[in-house]
XYZ file of C-alpha atoms in Angstrom:
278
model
C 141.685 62.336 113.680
C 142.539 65.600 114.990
C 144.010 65.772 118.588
C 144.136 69.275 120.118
C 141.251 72.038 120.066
C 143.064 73.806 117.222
C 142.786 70.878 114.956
C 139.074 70.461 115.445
C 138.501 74.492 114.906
C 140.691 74.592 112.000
C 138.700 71.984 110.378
C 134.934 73.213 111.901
C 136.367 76.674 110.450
C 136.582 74.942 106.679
C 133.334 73.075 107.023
C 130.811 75.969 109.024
C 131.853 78.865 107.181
C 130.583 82.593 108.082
C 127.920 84.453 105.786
C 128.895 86.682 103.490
C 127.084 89.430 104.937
C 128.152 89.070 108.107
C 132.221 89.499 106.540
C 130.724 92.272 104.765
C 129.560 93.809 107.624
C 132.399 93.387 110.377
C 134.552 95.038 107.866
C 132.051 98.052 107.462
C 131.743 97.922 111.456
C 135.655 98.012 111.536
C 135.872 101.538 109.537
C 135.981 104.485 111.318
C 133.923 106.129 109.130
C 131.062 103.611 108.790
C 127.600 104.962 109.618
C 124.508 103.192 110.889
C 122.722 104.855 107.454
C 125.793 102.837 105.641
C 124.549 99.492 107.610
C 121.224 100.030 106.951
C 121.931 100.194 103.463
C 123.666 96.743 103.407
C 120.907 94.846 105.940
C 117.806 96.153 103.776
C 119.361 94.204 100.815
C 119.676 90.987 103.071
C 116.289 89.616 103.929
C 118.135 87.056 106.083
C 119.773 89.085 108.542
C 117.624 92.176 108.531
C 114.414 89.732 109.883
C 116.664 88.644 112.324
C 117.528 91.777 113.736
C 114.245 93.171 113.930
C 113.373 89.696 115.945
C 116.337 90.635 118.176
C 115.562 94.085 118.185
C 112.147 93.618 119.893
C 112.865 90.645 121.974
C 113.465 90.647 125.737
C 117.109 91.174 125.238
C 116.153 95.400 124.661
C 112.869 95.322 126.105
C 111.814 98.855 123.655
C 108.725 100.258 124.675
C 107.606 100.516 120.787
C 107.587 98.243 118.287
C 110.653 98.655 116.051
C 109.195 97.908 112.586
C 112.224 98.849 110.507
C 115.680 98.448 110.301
C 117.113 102.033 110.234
C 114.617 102.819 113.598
C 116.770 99.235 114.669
C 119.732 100.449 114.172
C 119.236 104.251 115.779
C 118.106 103.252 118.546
C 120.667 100.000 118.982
C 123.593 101.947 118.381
C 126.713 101.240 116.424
C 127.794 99.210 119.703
C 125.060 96.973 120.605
C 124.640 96.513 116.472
C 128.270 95.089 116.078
C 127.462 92.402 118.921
C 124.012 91.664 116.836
C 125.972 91.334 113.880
C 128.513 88.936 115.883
C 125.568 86.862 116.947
C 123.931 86.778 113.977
C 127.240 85.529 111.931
C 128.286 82.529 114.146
C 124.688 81.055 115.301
C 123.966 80.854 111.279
C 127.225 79.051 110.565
C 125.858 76.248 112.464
C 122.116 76.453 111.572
C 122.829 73.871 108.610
C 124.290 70.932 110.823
C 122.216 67.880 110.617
C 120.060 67.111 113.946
C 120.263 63.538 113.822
C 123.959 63.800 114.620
C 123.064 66.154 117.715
C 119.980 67.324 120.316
C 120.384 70.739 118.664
C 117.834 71.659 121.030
C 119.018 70.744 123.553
C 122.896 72.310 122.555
C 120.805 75.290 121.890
C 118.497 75.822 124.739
C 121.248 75.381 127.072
C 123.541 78.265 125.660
C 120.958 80.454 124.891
C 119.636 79.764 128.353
C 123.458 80.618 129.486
C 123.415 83.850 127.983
C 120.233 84.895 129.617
C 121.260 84.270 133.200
C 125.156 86.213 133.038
C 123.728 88.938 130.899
C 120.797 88.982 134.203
C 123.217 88.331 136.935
C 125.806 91.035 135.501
C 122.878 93.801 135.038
C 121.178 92.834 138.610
C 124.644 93.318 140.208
C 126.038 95.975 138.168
C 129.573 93.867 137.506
C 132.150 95.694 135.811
C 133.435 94.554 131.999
C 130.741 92.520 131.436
C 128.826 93.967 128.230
C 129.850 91.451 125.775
C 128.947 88.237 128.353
C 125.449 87.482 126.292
C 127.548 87.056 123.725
C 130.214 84.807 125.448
C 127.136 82.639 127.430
C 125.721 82.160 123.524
C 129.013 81.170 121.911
C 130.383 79.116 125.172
C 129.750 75.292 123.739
C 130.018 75.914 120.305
C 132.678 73.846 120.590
C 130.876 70.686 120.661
C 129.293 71.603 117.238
C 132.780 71.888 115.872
C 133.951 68.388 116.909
C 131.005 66.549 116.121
C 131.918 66.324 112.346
C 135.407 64.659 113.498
C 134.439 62.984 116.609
C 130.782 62.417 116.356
C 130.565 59.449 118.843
C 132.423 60.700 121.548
C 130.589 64.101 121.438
C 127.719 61.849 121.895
C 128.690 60.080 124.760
C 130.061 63.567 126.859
C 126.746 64.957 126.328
C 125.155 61.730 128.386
C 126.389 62.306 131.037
C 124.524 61.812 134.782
C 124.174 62.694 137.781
C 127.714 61.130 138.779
C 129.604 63.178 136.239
C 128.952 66.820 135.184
C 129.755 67.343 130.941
C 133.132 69.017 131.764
C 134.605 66.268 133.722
C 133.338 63.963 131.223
C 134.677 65.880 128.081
C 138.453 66.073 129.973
C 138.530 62.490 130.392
C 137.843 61.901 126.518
C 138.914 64.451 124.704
C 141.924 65.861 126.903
C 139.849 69.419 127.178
C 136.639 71.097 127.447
C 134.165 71.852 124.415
C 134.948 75.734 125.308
C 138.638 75.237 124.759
C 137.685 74.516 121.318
C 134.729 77.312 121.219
C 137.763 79.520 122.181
C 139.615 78.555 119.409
C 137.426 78.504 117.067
C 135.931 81.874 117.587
C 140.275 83.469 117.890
C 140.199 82.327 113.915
C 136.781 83.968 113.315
C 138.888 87.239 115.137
C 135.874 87.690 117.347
C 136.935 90.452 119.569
C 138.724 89.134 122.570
C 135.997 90.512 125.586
C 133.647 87.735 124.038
C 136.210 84.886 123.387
C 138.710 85.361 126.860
C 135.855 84.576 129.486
C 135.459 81.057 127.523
C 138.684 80.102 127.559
C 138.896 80.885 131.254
C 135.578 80.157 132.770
C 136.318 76.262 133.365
C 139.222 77.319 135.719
C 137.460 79.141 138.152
C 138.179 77.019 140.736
C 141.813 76.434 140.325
C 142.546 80.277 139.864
C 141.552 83.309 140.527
C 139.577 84.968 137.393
C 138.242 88.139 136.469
C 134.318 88.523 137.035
C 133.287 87.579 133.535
C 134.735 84.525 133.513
C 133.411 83.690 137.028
C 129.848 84.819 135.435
C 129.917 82.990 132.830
C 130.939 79.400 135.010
C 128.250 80.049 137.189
C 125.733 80.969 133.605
C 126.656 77.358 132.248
C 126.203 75.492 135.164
C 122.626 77.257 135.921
C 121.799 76.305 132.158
C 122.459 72.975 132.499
C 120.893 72.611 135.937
C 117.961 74.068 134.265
C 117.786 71.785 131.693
C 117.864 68.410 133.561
C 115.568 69.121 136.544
C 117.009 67.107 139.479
C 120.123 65.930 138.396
C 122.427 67.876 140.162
C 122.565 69.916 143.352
C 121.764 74.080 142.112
C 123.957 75.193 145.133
C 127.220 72.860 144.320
C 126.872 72.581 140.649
C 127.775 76.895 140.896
C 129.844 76.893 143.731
C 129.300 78.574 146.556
C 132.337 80.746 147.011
C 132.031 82.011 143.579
C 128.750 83.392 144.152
C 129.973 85.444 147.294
C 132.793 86.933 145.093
C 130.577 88.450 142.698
C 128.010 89.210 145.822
C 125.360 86.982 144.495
C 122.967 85.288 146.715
C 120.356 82.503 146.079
C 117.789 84.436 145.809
C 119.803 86.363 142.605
C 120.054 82.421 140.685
C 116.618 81.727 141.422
C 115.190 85.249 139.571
C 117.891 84.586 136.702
C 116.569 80.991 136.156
C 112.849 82.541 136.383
C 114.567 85.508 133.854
C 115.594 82.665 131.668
C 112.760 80.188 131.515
C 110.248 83.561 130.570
C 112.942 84.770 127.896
C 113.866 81.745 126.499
C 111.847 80.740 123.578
C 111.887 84.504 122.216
C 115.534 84.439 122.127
C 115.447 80.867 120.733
C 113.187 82.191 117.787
C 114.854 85.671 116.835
C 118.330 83.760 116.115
C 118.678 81.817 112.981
C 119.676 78.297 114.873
C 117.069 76.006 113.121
């Protein structure tokens, strides 16, 4: 069995294996020259991916005032920017869409990060904090890396994600694994070469309160322990579970956590339905 988070990525990497189209398309996205007519010429050919980003395009996540009903009006008024994170999104959440739900609560996994990328990317727009436009993207992609170790270690994946009110899931994955799921959702995502704003915050963000960190990777610690306070009612404290002190660095009160968790809980199900996770 594999011991360190680069073992388990290296062998998630051989076994959940990116799209085509989204290879296809980070190279396009890559070339200085590429144009959003050149993308739309690709995504019109992939019913797959083009559905999806019309979902995405008129979910909460860009609020539009119209309906966007095709994929080059998508793409003009996206941008080449918020397009490549699409793309990004759209490539790793369908590597994992063919895992088998009896061996997980893919629900569960999936509600909780997409419920973590909902509250940074609302905390970092209600507080305007700085080099923060990728942290959807790194809320999303944080726990991925319990999807990569359940093929290796399914029954020790299953016990950290039972854990109580006694023991939060990051204390319990240290004491069996040696590290955090988002060690190996780090590692994982350095061999996809996703760019290193999304993947740096997760292999941070568990630190937070042995070091100092930069705001995104404070974010997105407080993001996944909202998400998982939101999804077991009760079980643990909202005020410790985030930390107090990290919430006056980045000048966020209650009050800010409460309308991110009533952000989330309104966006949620859109978000859940516009990525292809199922």
């Amino acid at each position: 069995m594999p011991q360190s988070p680069s073992d388990y990525a290296q062998q998630a990497q051989e076994l959940c294996v990116l799209p085509d189209i989204y290879t296809k398309l980070t190279d396009m996205l890559a070339q200085d020259e590429c144009t959003l007519d050149d993308l739309a010429e690709i995504i019109i050919m992939e019913p797959a991916i083009a559905s999806s980003l019309l979902k995405i395009a008129n979910s909460a996540m860009f609020n539009f005032p119209k309906q966007v009903d095709n994929i080059q009006k998508a793409l003009l008024l996206l941008g080449l920017k918020e397009v490549q994170k699409l793309v990004n999104a759209y490539g790793v959440t369908a590597a994992f869409s063919g895992l088998d739900p009896q061996i997980a609560d893919m629900d569960k996994f999936w509600e909780i990060s997409v419920d973590c990328a909902l509250i940074c990317q609302f905390l970092a727009r209600r507080k305007k904090i700085a080099n923060t436009d990728t942290i959807f993207l790194s809320g999303l992609f944080h726990n991925l890396g319990a999807l990569a170790l359940i093929h290796n270690a399914p029954k020790e994946v299953k016990y950290c994600e039972q854990y109580d009110s006694k023991e939060t899931p990051w204390q319990r994955q240290q004491d069996v694994f040696g590290f955090t799921f988002a060690d190996c959702s780090a590692e994982l995502l350095q061999l996809w070469n996703l760019p290193d704003n999304i993947v740096e915050p997760i292999s941070k963000f568990n630190l937070a309160f042995q070091k100092e960190l930069d705001a995104a990777s404070n974010l997105l610690y407080i993001g996944s322990r909202l998400a998982v306070y939101n999804a077991h009612p009760g079980l643990y404290s909202k005020k410790n579970i985030v930390g107090q002190h990290l919430l006056e660095d980045l000048g966020l009160s209650m009050k800010d956590v409460d309308d991110a968790l009533d952000y989330c809980n309104e966006k949620a199900m859109e978000m859940l339905s516009a990525f292809p996770i199922y």
